Coordinates of C-alpha atoms and ligand atoms in Angstrom, one line a residue:
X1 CA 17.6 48.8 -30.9
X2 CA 15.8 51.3 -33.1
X3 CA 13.5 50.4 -35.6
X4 CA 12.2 51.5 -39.3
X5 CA 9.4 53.5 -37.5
X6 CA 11.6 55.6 -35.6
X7 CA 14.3 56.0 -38.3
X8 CA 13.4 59.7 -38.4
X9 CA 14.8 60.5 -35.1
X10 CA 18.5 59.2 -36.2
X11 CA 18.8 62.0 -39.2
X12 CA 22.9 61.9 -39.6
X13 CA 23.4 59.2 -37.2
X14 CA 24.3 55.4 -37.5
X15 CA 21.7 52.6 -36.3
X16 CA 21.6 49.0 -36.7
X17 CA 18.5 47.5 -38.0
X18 CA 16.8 43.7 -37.9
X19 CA 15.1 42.1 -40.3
X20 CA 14.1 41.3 -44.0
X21 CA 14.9 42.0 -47.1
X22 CA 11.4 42.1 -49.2
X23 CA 12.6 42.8 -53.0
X24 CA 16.5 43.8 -53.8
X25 CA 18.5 44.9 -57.0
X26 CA 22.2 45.6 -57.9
X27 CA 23.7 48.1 -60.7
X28 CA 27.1 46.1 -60.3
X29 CA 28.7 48.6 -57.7
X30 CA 25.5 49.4 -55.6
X31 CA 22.8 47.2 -53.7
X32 CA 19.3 48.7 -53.3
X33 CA 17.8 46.3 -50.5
X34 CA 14.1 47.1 -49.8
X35 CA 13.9 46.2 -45.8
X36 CA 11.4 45.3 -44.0
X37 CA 11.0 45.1 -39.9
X38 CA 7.4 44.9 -38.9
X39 CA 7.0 48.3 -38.1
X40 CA 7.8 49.7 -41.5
X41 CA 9.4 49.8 -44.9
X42 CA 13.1 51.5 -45.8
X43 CA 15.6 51.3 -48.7
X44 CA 19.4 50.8 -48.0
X45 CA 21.9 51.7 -50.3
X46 CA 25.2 49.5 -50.1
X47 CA 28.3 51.0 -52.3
X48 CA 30.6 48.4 -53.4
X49 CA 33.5 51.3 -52.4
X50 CA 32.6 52.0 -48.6
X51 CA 31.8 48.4 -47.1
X52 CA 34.0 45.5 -46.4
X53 CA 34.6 42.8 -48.7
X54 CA 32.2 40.7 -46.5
X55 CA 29.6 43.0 -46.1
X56 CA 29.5 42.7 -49.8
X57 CA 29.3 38.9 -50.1
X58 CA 26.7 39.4 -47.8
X59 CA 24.7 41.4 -50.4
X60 CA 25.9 39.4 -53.1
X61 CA 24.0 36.1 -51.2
X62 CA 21.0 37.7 -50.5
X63 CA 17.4 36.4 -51.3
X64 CA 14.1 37.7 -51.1
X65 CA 12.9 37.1 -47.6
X66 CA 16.6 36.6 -46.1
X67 CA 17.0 37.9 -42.8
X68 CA 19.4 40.5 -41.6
X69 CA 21.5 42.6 -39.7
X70 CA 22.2 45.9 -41.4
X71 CA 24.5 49.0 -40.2
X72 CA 24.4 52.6 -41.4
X73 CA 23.9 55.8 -41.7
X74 CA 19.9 58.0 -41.9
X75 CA 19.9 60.2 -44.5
X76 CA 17.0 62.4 -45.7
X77 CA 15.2 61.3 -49.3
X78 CA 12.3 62.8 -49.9
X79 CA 11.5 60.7 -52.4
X80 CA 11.3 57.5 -50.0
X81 CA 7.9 57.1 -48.2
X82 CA 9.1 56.9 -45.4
X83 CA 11.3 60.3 -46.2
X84 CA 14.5 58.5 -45.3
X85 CA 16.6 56.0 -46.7
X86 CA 20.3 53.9 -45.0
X87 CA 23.4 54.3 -46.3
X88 CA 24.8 51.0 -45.7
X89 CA 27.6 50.5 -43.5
X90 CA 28.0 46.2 -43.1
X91 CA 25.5 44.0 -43.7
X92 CA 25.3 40.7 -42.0
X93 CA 23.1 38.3 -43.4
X94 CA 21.2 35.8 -40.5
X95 CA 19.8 33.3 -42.9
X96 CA 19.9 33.0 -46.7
X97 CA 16.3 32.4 -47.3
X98 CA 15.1 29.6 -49.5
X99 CA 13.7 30.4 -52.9
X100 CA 10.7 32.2 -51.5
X101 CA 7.0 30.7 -52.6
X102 CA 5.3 33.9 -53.1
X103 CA 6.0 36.1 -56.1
X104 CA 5.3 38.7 -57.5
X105 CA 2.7 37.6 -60.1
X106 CA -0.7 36.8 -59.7
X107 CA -1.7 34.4 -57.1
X108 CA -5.0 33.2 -56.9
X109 CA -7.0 33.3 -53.3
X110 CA -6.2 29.4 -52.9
X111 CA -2.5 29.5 -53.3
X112 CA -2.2 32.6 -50.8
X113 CA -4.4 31.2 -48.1
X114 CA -2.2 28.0 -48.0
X115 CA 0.8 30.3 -47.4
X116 CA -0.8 32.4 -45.0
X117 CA 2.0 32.0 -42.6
X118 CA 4.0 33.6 -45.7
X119 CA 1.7 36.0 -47.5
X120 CA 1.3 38.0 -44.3
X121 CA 4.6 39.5 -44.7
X122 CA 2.9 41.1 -47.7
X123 CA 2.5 44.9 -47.2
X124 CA -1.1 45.2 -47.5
X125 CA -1.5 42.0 -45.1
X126 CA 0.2 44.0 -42.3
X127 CA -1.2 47.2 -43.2
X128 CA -4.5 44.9 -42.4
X129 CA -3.6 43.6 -39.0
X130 CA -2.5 46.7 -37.6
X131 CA -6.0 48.5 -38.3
X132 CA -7.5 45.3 -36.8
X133 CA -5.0 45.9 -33.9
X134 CA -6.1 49.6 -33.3
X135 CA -9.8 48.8 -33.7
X136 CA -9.4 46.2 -31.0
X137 CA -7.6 48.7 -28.7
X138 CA -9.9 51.3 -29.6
X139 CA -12.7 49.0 -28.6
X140 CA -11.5 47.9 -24.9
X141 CA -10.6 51.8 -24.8
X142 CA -14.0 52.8 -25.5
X143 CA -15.4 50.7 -22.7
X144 CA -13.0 51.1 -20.2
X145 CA -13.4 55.0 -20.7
X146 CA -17.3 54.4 -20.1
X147 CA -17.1 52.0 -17.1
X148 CA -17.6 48.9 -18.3
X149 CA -15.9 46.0 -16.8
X150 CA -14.1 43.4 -18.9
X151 CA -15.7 40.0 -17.5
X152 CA -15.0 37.2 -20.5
X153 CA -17.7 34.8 -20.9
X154 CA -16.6 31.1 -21.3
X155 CA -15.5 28.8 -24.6
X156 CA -16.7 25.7 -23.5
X157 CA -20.5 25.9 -23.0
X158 CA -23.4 23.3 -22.4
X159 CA -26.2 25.4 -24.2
X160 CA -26.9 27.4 -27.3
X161 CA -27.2 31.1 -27.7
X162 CA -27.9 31.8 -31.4
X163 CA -30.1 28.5 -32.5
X164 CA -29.0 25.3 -32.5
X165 CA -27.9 24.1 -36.0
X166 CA -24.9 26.0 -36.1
X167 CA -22.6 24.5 -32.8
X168 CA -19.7 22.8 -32.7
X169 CA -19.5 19.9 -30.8
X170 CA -16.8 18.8 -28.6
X171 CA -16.0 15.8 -26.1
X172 CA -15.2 16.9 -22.8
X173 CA -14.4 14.2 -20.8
X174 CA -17.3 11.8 -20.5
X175 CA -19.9 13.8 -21.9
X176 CA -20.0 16.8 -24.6
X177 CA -19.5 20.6 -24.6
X178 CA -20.4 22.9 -27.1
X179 CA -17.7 26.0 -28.1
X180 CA -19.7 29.5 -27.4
X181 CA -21.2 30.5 -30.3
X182 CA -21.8 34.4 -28.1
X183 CA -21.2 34.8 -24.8
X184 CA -23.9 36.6 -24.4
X185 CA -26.0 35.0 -21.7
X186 CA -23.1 35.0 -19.1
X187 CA -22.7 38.9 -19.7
X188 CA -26.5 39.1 -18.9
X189 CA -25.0 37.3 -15.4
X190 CA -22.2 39.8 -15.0
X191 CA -24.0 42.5 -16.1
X192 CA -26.3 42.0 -12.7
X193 CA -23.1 41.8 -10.5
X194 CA -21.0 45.0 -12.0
X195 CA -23.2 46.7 -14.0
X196 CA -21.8 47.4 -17.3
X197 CA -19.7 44.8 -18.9
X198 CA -18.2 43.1 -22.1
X199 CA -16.2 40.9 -23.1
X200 CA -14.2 39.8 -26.2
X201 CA -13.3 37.0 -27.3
X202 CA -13.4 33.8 -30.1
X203 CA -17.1 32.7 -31.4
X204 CA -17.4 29.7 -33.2
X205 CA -20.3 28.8 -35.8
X206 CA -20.7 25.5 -37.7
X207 CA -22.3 27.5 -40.8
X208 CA -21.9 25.9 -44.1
X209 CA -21.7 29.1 -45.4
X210 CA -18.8 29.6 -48.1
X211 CA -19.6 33.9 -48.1
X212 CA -17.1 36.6 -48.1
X213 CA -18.8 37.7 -44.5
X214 CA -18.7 33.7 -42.8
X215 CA -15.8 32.4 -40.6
X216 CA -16.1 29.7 -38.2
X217 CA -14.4 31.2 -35.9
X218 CA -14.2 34.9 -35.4
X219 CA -13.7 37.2 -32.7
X220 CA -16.9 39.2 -31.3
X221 CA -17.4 42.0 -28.3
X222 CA -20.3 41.9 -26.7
X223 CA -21.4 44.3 -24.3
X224 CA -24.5 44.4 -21.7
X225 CA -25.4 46.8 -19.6
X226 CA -28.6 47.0 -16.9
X227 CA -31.3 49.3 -16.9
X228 CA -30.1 50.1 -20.6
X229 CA -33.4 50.0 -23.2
X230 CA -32.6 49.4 -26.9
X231 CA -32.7 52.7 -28.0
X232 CA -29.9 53.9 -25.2
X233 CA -28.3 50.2 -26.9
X234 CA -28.5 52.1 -30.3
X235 CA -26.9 55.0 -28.9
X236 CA -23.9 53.1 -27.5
X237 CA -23.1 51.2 -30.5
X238 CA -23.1 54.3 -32.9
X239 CA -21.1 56.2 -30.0
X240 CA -18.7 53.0 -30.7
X241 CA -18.5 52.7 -34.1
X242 CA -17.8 56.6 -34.5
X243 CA -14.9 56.2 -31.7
X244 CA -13.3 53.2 -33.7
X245 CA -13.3 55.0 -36.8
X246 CA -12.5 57.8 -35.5
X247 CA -9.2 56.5 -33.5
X248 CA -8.1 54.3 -37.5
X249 CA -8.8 57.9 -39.2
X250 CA -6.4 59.3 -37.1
X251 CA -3.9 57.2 -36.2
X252 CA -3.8 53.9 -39.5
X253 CA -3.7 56.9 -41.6
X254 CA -0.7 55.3 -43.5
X255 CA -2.1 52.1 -43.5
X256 CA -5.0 53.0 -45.1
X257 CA -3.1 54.5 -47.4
X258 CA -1.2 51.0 -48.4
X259 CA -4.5 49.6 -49.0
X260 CA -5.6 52.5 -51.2
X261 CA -9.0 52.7 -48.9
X262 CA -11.3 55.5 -50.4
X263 CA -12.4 57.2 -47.2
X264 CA -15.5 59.1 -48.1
X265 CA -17.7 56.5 -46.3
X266 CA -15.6 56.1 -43.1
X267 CA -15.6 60.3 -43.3
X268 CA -18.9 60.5 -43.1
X269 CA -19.3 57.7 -40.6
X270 CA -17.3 59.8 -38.2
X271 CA -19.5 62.8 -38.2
X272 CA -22.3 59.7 -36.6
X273 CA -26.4 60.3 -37.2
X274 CA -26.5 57.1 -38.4
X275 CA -30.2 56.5 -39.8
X276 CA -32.5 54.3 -37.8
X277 CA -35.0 52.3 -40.1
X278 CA -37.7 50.4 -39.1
X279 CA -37.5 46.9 -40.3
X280 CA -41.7 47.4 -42.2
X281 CA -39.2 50.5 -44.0
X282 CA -36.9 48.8 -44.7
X283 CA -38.8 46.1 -46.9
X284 CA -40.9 48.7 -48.2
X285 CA -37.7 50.3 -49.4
X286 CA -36.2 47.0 -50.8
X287 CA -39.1 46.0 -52.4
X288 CA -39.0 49.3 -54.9
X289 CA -35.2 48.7 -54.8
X290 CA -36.4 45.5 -57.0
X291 CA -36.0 42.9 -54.4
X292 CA -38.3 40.1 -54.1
X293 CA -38.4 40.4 -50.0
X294 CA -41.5 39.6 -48.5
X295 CA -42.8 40.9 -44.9
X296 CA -41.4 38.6 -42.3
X297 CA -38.2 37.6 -44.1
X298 CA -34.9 38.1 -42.6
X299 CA -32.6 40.1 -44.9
X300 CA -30.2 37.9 -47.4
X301 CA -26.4 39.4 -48.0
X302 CA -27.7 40.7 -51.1
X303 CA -30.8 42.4 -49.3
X304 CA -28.2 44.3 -46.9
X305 CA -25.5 45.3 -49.6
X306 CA -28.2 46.6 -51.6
X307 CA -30.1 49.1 -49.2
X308 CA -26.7 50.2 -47.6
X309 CA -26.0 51.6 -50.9
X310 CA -28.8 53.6 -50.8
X311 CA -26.8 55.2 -47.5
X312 CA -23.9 57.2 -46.6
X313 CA -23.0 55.9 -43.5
X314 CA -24.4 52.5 -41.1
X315 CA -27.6 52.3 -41.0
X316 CA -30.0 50.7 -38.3
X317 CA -32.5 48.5 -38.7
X318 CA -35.2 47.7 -35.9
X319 CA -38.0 46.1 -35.1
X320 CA -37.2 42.6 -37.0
X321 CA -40.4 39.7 -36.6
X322 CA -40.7 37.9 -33.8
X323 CA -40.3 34.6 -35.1
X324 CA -37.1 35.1 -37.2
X325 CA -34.9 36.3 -34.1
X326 CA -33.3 34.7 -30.4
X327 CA -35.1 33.7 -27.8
X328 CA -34.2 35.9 -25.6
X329 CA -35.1 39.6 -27.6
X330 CA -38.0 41.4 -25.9
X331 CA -41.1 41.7 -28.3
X332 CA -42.5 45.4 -28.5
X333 CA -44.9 45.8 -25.7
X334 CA -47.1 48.1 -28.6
X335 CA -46.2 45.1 -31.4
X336 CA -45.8 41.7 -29.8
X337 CA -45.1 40.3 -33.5
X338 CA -41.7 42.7 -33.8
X339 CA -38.8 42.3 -31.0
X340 CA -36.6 45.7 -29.4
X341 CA -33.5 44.8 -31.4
X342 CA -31.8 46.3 -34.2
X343 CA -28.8 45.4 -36.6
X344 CA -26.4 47.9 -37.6
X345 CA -25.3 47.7 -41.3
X346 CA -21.8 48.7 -42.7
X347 CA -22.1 51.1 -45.5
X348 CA -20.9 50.1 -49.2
X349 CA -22.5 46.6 -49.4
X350 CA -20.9 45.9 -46.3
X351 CA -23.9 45.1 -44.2
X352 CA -24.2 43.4 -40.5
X353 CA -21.5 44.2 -38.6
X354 CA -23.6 44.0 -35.3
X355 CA -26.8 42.6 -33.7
X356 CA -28.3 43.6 -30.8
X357 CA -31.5 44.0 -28.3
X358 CA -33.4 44.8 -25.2
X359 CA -33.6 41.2 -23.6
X360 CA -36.5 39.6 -22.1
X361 CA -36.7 40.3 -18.8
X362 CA -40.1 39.0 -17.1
X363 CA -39.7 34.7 -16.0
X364 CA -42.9 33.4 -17.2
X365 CA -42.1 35.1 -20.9
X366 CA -38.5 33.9 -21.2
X367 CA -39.6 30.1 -19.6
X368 CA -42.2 30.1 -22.4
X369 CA -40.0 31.5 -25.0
X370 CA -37.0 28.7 -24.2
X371 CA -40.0 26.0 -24.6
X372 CA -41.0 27.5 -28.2
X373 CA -37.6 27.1 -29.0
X374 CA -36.8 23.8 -28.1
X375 CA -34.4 24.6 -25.8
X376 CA -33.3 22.0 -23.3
X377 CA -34.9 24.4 -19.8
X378 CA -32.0 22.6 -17.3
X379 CA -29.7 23.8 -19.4
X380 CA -30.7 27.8 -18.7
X381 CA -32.0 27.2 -15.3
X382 CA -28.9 29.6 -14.1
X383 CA -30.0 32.0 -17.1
X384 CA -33.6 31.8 -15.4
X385 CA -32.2 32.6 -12.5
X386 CA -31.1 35.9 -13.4
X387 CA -35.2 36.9 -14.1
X388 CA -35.9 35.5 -10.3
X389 CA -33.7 37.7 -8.3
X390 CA -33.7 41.6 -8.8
X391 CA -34.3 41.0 -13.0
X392 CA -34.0 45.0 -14.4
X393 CA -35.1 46.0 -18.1
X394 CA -31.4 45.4 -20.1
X395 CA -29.5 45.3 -23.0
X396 CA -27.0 44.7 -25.3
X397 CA -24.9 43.8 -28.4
X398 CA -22.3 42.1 -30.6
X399 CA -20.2 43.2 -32.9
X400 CA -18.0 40.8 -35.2
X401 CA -14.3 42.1 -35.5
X402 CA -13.6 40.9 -38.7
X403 CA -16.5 42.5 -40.5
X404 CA -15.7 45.4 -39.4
X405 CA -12.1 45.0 -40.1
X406 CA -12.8 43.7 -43.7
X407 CA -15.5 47.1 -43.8
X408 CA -13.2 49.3 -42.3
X409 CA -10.1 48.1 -44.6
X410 CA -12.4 47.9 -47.5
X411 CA -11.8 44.5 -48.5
X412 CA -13.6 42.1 -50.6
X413 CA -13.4 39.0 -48.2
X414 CA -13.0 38.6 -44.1
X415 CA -10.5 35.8 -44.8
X416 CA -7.8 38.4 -44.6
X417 CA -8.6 40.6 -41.7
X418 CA -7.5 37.5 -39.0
X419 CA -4.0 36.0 -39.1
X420 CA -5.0 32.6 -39.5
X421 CA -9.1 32.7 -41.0
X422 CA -11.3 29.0 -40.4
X423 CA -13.9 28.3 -42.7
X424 CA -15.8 25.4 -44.2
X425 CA -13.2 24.7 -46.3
X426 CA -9.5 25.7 -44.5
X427 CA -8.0 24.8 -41.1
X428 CA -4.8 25.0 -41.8
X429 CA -2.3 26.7 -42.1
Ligands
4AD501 O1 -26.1 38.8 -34.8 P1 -25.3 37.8 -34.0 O2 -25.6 36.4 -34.2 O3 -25.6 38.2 -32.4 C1 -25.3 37.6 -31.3 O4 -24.5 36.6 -31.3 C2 -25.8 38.2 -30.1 N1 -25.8 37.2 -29.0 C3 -25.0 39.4 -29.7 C4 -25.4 40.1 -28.5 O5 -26.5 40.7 -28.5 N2 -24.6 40.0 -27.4 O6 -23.8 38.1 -34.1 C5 -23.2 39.3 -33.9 C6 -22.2 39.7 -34.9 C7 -22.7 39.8 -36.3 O7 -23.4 41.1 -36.5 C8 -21.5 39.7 -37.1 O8 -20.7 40.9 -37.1 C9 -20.7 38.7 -36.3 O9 -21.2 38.7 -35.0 N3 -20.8 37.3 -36.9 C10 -19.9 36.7 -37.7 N4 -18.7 37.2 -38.2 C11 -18.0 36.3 -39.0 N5 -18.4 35.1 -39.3 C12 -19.6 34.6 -38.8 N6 -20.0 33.3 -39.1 C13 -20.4 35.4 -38.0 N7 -21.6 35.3 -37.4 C14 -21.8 36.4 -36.7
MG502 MG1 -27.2 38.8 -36.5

């Protein structure tokens, strides 16, 4: 059965189509319905004169949201966005929808979110998911096309990766299990066996933070790779980011479009050379920026949107102190007090849409490092392991989805770039 995204291939011909009906209006004699299938938008025009008496009933019933089954014929209208419009032939209605909740005045945030199973339907909400659709295929295309393997790390896990205030705890069975806030330290595992590998999957965080960049659970790809150092890990993750952007350029065009993205930033992203800061610059450049940042900070949301601003494209930062970052980054064998990572920051205020690093790789300095941290050492005996037969320099990164989405879309919040967002304050619908 064909469908609105292929209507241009059935010039002259008749087609049946499934689906809704978005918005409609009469003149008495003719029915504009505005239809909706998923994989686009197209007006059909139903004259009184050349349908059946039911088909017009049919019409006559309709609500917004009502579901459909609509005959006729392609015609050319250049006017239309799509270029084409139906001349109806018979309409069939599936189900008269109820009186449907969402309008179109203003909503506010609150009343939207608790019909998210609803609002998605909205035009810029699907216009959303299909560029977070394409960057997640673009992403398992990138690495596939570079040779890494897809090995996905586990949800239930017994240890912390990122620090230990932020896990959610769960029974499992007799005892407790903690959902994977990175799966990180299994890719260092895989990584060994196959080389280069990622994997991609749900990452959950106990943060009470209520920001436009915090879910509780979100979707990250993390990739690994032996014998990698960070700068190479730099390399990789611009090669990424210019590859996703890239790939939504060219083929979301449309989508963008619906969500009136300005695309200078994502332009300019493309053409890569992303600027690598050290993290001593960085300060020094925040602190005549007017921030009140001190050495040996981490960077606040505000920190990040404002020096992004001051760039046309991400931006890396490297070299963060010791003592504000994971266990398991490698401190600078020239500056023990700074670590081989970096962050890469979204342009436009966006900021960290990735963190990465070189990990530690020698025993005696990861044994001590999980003791500084408080770190339960049974629990990462297997991750010890890895440093006790054939350990190699290695490294890798994450990068969150729906930042990038949310940058990439040009949206305010990262509640809309996931069907169904959890945060502090929503688990339902
Ligand atoms: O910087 P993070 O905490 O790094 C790690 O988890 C490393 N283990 C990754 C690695 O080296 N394999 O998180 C990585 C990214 C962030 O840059 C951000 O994009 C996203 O994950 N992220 C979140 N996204 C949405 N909501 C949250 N609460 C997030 N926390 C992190
Ligand atoms: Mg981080």
């Amino acid at each position: 059965m064909p469908s609105v995204s292929e209507i241009a291939q059935f010039e002259g011909k008749e087609i049946t189509l499934k689906g809704w009906i978005y918005n409609f209006r009469s003149s008495g004699s003719i029915f504009f319905l505005q239809f909706r299938d998923g994989t686009g938008r197209a007006q059909i025009v139903i004259s009184k004169s050349e349908v059946s008496a039911a088909a017009w009933g049919a019409c006559e019933k309709i609500t917004i949201e009502s579901s459909v089954l609509i005959t006729g014929v392609v015609k050319k209208e250049p006017r239309a966005p799509s270029g084409f419009e139906v001349q109806g032939t018979s309409v069939t209605l599936i189900q008269r929808a109820e009186e449907f909740p969402i309008s179109k005045k203003e909503h506010g945030p609150d009343f939207l979110m608790d019909n998210r199973h609803l609002w998605l339907r909205a035009a810029r909400q699907t216009a959303i998911m299909k560029i977070r659709d394409e960057i997640e295929f673009s992403f398992r295309e990138f690495f596939h096309q570079r040779g890494f393997v897809c090995a996905d790390s586990p949800i239930f896990t017994a240890n912390a990766v990122e620090g230990t205030t932020d896990l959610f705890e769960v029974k499992y069975f007799d005892d407790v299990a903690y959902l994977s806030q990175s799966g990180q330290l299994y890719q260092e595992a895989t990584s060994a066996a196959l080389g280069k590998t990622y994997c991609f999957g749900p990452t959950f965080r106990s943060e009470k933070s209520k920001t436009r960049r915090h879910l509780t659970e979100f979707w990250m790809l993390e990739a690994e790779a032996s014998f990698m150092d960070w700068q190479e890990n730099m390399q990789l993750q611009e090669e990424l980011v210019v590859y996703v952007v890239r790939r939504v350029l060219e083929r979301r065009a449309d989508d963008l479009k619906i969500l009136e993205r300005d695309l200078t930033a994502l332009q300019k992203t493309a053409e890569g050379n992303f600027p690598r800061l050290h993290y001593d610059e960085a300060v020094s450049q925040l602190t005549r920026l007017g921030s009140d940042i001190k050495s040996g900070d981490d960077f606040g949301g505000d920190d990040e949107t404002i020096l992004t601003k001051q760039f046309d494209r991400p931006i890396f930062i490297h070299h963060y102190p010791v003592n504000i970052k994971a266990f398991y980054m490698k401190p600078d064998p020239e500056d023990s007090a700074r670590v081989l990572n970096n962050d890469l920051l979204a342009p436009e205020g966006y900021g960290e849409i990735i963190g990465g690093s070189e990990r530690i790789a020698d025993l005696a300095l990861l044994e001590q490092r999980i003791k500084e941290h408080n770190l339960p050492p049974e629990a990462f005996k297997w991750y010890t392991d890895l440093r006790r037969y054939g350990s190699v320099p290695h490294s890798g990164f994450g990068i969150g989805l729906e930042r990038t989405v949310a940058w990439i879309c040009g949206l305010e919040h990262v509640r809309e770039t996931i069907p169904f967002p959890r945060m502090l304050n929503r688990l339902t619908p």
